[in-house]
PDB file of C-alpha atoms in Angstrom:
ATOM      1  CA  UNK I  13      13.737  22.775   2.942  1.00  0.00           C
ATOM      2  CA  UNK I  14      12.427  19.329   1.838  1.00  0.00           C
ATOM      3  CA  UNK I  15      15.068  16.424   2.473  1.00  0.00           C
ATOM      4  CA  UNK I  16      13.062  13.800   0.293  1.00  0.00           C
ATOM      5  CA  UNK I  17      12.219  16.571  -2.330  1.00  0.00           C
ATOM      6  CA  UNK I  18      15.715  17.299  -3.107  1.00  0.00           C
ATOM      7  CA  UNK I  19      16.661  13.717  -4.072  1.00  0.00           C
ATOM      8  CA  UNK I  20      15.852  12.897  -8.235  1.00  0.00           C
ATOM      9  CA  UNK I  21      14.312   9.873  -8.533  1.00  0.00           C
ATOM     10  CA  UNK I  22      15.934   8.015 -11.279  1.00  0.00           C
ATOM     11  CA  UNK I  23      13.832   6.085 -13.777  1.00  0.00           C
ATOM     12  CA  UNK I  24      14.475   2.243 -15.254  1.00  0.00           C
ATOM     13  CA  UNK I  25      14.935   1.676 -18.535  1.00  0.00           C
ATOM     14  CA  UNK I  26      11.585  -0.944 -18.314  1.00  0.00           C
ATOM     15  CA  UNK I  27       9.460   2.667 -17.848  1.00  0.00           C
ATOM     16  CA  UNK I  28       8.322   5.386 -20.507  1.00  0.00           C
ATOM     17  CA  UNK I  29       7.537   8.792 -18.310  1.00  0.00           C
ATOM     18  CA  UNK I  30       6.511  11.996 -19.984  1.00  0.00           C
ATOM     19  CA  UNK I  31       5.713  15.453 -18.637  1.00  0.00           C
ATOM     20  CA  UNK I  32       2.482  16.979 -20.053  1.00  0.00           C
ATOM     21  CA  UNK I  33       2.015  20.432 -18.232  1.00  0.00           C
ATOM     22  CA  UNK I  34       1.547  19.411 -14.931  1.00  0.00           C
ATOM     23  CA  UNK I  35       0.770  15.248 -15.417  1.00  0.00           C
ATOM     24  CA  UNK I  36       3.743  12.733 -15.234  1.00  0.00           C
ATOM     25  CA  UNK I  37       2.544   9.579 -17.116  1.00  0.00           C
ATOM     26  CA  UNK I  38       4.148   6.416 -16.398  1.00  0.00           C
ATOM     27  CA  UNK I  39       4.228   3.595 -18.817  1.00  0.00           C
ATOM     28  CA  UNK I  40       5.468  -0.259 -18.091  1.00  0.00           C
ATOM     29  CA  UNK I  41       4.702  -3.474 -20.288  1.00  0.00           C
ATOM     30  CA  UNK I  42       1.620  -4.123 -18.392  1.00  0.00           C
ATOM     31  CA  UNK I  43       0.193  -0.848 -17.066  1.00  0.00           C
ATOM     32  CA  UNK I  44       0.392   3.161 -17.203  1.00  0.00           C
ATOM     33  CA  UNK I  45      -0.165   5.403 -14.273  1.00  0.00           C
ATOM     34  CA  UNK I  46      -0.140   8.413 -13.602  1.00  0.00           C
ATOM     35  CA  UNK I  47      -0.084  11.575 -11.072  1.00  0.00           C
ATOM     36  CA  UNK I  48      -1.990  14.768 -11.450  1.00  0.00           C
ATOM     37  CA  UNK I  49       0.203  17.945  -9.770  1.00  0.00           C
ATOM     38  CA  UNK I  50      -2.045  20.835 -10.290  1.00  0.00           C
ATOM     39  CA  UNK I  51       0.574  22.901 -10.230  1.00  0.00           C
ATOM     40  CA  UNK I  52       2.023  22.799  -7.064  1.00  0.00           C
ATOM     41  CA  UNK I  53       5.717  22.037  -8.227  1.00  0.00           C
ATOM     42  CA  UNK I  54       8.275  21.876 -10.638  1.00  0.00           C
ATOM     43  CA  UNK I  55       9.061  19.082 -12.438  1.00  0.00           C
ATOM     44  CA  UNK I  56      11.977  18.331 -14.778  1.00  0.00           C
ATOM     45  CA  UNK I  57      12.799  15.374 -16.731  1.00  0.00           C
ATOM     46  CA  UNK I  58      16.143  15.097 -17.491  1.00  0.00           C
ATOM     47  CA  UNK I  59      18.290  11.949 -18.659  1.00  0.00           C
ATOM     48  CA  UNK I  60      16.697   9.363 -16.864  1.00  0.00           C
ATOM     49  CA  UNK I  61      15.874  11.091 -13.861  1.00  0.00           C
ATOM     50  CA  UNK I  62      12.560  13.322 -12.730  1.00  0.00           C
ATOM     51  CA  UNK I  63      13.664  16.174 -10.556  1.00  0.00           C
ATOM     52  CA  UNK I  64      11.260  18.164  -8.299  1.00  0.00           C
ATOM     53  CA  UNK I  65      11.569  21.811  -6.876  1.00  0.00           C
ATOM     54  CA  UNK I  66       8.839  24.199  -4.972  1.00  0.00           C
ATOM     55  CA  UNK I  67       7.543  26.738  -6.592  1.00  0.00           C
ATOM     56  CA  UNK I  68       8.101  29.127  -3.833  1.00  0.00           C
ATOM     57  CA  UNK I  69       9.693  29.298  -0.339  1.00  0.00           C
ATOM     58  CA  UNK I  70       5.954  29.053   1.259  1.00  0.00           C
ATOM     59  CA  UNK I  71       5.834  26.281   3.800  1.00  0.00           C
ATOM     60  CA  UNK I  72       3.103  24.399   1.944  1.00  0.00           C
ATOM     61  CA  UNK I  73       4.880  24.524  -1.368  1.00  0.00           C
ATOM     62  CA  UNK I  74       7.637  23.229   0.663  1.00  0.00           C
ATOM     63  CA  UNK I  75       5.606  20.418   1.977  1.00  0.00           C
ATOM     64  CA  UNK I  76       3.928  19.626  -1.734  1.00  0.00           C
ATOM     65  CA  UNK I  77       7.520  19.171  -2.887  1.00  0.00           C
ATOM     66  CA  UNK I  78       8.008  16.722  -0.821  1.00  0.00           C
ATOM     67  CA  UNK I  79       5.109  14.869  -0.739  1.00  0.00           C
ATOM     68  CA  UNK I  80       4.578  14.802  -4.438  1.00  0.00           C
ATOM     69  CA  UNK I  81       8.372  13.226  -4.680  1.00  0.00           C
ATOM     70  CA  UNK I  82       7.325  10.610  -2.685  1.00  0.00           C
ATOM     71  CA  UNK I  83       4.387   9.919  -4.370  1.00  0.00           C
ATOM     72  CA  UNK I  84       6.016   9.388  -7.972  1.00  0.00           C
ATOM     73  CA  UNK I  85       8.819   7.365  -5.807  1.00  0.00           C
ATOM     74  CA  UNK I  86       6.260   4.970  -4.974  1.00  0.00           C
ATOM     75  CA  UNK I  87       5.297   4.617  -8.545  1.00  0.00           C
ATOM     76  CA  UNK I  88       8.345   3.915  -9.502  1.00  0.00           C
ATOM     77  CA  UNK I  89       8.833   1.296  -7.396  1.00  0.00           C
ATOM     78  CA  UNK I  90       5.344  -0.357  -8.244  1.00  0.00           C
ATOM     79  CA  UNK I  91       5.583  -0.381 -11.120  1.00  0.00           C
ATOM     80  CA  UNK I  92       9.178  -1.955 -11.565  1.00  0.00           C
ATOM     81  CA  UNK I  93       8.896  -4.367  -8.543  1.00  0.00           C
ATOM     82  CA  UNK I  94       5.600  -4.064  -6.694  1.00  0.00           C
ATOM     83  CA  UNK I  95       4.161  -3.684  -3.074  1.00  0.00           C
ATOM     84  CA  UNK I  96       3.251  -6.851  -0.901  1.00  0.00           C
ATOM     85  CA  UNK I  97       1.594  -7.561   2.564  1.00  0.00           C
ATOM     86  CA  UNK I  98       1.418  -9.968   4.385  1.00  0.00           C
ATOM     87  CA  UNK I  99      -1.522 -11.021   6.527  1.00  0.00           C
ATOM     88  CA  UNK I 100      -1.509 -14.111   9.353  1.00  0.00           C
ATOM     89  CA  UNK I 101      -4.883 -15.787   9.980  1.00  0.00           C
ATOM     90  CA  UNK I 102      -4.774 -17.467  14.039  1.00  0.00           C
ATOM     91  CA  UNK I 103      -7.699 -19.265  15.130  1.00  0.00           C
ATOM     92  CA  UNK I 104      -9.184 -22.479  15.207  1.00  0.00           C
ATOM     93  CA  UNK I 105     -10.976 -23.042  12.223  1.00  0.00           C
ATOM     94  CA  UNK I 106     -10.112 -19.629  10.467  1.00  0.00           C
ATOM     95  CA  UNK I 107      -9.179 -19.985   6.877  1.00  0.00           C
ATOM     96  CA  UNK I 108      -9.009 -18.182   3.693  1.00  0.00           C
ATOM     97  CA  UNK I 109      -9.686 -19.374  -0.498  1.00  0.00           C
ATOM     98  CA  UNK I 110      -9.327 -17.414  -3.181  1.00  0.00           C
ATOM     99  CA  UNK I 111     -11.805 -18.735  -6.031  1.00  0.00           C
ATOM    100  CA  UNK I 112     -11.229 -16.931  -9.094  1.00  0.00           C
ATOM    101  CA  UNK I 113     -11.496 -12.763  -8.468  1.00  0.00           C
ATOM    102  CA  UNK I 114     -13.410 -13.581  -4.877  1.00  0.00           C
ATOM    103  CA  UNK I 115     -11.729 -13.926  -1.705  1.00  0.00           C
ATOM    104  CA  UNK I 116     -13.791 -16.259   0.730  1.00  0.00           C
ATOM    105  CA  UNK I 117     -12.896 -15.771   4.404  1.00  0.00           C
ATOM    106  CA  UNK I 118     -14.092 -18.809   7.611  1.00  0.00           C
ATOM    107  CA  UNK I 119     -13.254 -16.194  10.411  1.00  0.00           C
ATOM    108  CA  UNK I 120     -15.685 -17.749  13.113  1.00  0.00           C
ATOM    109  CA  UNK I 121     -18.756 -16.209  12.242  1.00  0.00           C
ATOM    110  CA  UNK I 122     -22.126 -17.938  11.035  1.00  0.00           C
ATOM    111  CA  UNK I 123     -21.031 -16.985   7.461  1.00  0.00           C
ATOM    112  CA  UNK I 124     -18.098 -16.433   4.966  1.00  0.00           C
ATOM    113  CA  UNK I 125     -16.955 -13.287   4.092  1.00  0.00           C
ATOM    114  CA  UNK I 126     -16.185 -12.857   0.486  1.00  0.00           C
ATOM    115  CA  UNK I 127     -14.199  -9.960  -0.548  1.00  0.00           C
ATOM    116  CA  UNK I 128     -13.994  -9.017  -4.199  1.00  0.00           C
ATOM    117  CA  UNK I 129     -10.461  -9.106  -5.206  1.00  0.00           C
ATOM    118  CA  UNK I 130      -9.888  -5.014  -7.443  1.00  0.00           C
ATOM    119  CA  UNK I 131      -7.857  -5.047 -10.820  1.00  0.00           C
ATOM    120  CA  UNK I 132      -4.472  -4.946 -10.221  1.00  0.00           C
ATOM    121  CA  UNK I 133      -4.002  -6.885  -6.931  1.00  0.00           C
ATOM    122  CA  UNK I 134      -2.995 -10.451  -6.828  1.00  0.00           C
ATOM    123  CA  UNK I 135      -3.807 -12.280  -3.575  1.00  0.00           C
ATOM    124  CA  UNK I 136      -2.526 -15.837  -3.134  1.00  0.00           C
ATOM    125  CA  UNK I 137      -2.714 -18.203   0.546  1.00  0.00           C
ATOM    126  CA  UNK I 138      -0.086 -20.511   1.712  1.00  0.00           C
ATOM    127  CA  UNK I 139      -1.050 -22.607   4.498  1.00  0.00           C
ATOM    128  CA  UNK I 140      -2.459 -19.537   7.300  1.00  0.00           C
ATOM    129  CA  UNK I 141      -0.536 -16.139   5.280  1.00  0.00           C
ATOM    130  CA  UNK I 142      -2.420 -14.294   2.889  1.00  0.00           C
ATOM    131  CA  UNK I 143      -0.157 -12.298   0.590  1.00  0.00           C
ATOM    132  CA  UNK I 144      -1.629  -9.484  -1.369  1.00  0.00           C
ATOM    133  CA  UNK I 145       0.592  -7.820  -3.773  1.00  0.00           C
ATOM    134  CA  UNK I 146       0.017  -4.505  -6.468  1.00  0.00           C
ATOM    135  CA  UNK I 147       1.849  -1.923  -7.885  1.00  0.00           C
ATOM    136  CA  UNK I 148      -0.300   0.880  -6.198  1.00  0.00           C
ATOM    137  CA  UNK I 149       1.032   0.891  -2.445  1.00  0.00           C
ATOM    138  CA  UNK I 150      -2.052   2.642  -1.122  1.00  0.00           C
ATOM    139  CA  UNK I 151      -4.387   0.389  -2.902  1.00  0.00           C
ATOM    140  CA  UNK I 152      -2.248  -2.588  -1.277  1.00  0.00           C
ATOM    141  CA  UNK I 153      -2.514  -0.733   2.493  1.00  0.00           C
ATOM    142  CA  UNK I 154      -5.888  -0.016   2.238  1.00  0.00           C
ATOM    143  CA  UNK I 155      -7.174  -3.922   1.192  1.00  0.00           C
ATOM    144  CA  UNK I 156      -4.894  -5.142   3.553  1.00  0.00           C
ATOM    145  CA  UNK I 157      -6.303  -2.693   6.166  1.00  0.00           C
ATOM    146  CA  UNK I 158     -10.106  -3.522   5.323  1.00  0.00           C
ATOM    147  CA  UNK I 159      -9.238  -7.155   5.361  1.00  0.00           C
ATOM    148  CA  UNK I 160      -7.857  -7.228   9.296  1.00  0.00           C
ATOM    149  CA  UNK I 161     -10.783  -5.228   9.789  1.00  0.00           C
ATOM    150  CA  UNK I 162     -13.389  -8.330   9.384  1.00  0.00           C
ATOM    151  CA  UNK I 163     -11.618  -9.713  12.370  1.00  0.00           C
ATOM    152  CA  UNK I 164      -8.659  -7.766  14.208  1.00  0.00           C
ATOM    153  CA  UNK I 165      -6.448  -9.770  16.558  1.00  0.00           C
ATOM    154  CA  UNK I 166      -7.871 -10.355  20.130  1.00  0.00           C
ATOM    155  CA  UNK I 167      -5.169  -9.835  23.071  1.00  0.00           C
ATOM    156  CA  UNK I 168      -6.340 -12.834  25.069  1.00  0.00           C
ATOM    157  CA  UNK I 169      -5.519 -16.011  22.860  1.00  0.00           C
ATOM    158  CA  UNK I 170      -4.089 -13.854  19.592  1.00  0.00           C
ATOM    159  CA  UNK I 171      -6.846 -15.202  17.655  1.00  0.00           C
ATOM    160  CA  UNK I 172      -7.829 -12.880  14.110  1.00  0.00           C
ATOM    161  CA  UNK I 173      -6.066 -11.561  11.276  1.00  0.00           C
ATOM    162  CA  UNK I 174      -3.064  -9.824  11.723  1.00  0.00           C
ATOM    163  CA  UNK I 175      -0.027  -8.473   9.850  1.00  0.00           C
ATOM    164  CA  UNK I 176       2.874 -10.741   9.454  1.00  0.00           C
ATOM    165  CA  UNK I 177       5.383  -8.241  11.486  1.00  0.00           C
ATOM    166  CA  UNK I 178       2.899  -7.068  13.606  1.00  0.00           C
ATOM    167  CA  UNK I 179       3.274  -8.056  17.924  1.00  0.00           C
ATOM    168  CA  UNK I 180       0.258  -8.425  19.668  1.00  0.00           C
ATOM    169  CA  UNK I 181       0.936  -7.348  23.442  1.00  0.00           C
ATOM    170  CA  UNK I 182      -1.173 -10.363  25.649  1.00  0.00           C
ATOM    171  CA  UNK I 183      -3.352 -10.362  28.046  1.00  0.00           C
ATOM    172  CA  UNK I 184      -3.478 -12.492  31.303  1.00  0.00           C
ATOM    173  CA  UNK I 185      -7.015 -14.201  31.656  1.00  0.00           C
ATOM    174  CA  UNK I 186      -9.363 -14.086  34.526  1.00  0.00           C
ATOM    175  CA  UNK I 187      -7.149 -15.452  37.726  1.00  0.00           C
ATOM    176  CA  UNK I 188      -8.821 -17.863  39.866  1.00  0.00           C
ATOM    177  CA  UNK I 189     -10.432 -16.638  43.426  1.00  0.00           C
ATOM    178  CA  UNK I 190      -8.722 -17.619  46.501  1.00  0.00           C
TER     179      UNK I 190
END
């Protein structure tokens, strides 16, 4: 039995959703979404609130109740307040612009990165943070992800890009011989 499927998710009043077969479409002032089922549950929309079920007591129906649950959760919540990371740039001389959809990156190598910035995301830098926010929350992950890729944090001097809430364990350096 799915914990998270059983709860109904219970929709704002800023968000138009409608069932067609087995699509939910979500509409908001600015954008429309939506999630493709195939099937694989029930879905009922009543008063404000979607409701999910299994379609039988198979283990992966089970698990697609679930999952699909928290997927249209996640919606939801994009689209009524929005995901945001948070990414910390340490290092001498590391620095990050955003000039107009481009994100230009100084990470220490012989060139700057520049990362094209997808519809829907926002990314704005205050003083060494770069804060990307979206309404998709995998879209926000991934860019996020492929960003701290260009230059993960080292675990001698902590240098690189790294996520806000995220502890880098140090290193001791080489010890002098005696």
């Amino acid at each position: 039995m799915s914990r998270v499927g059983k709860r109904p998710i219970s929709i704002p009043d800023s968000i138009q959703v409608s069932v067609d077969k087995s699509k939910i479409i979500f509409k908001s002032a600015k954008t429309t979404r939506e999630i493709e089922t195939y099937g694989r549950v029930k879905i009922e929309l009543q008063d404000k609130e979607i409701v999910f079920s299994a379609i039988d007591s198979t283990p992966q129906s089970k698990a697609f109740w679930g999952t699909y649950r928290a997927l249209v959760n996640n919606i939801v919540i994009g689209l009524t307040s929005g995901f945001t990371k948070i990414l910390e740039i340490n290092g001498v001389g590391y620095k990050a612009s955003v000039a107009g959809k481009t994100l230009e990156l100084a990470l220490g190598f012989s060139h700057p990165i520049k990362y094209p910035i997808p519809d829907g995301i926002e990314m704005s830098i205050d003083k060494n943070q770069l804060t990307i926010k979206g309404s998709d929350k995998q879209q926000v992950g991934q860019i996020a992800a492929e960003i701290r890729k260009f230059r993960p944090p080292e675990p001698y001097k902590g240098k690189g890009v790294k996520y806000i809430d995220e502890i880098i364990i140090r290193k001791a350096g080489k010890t002098a011989k005696k």
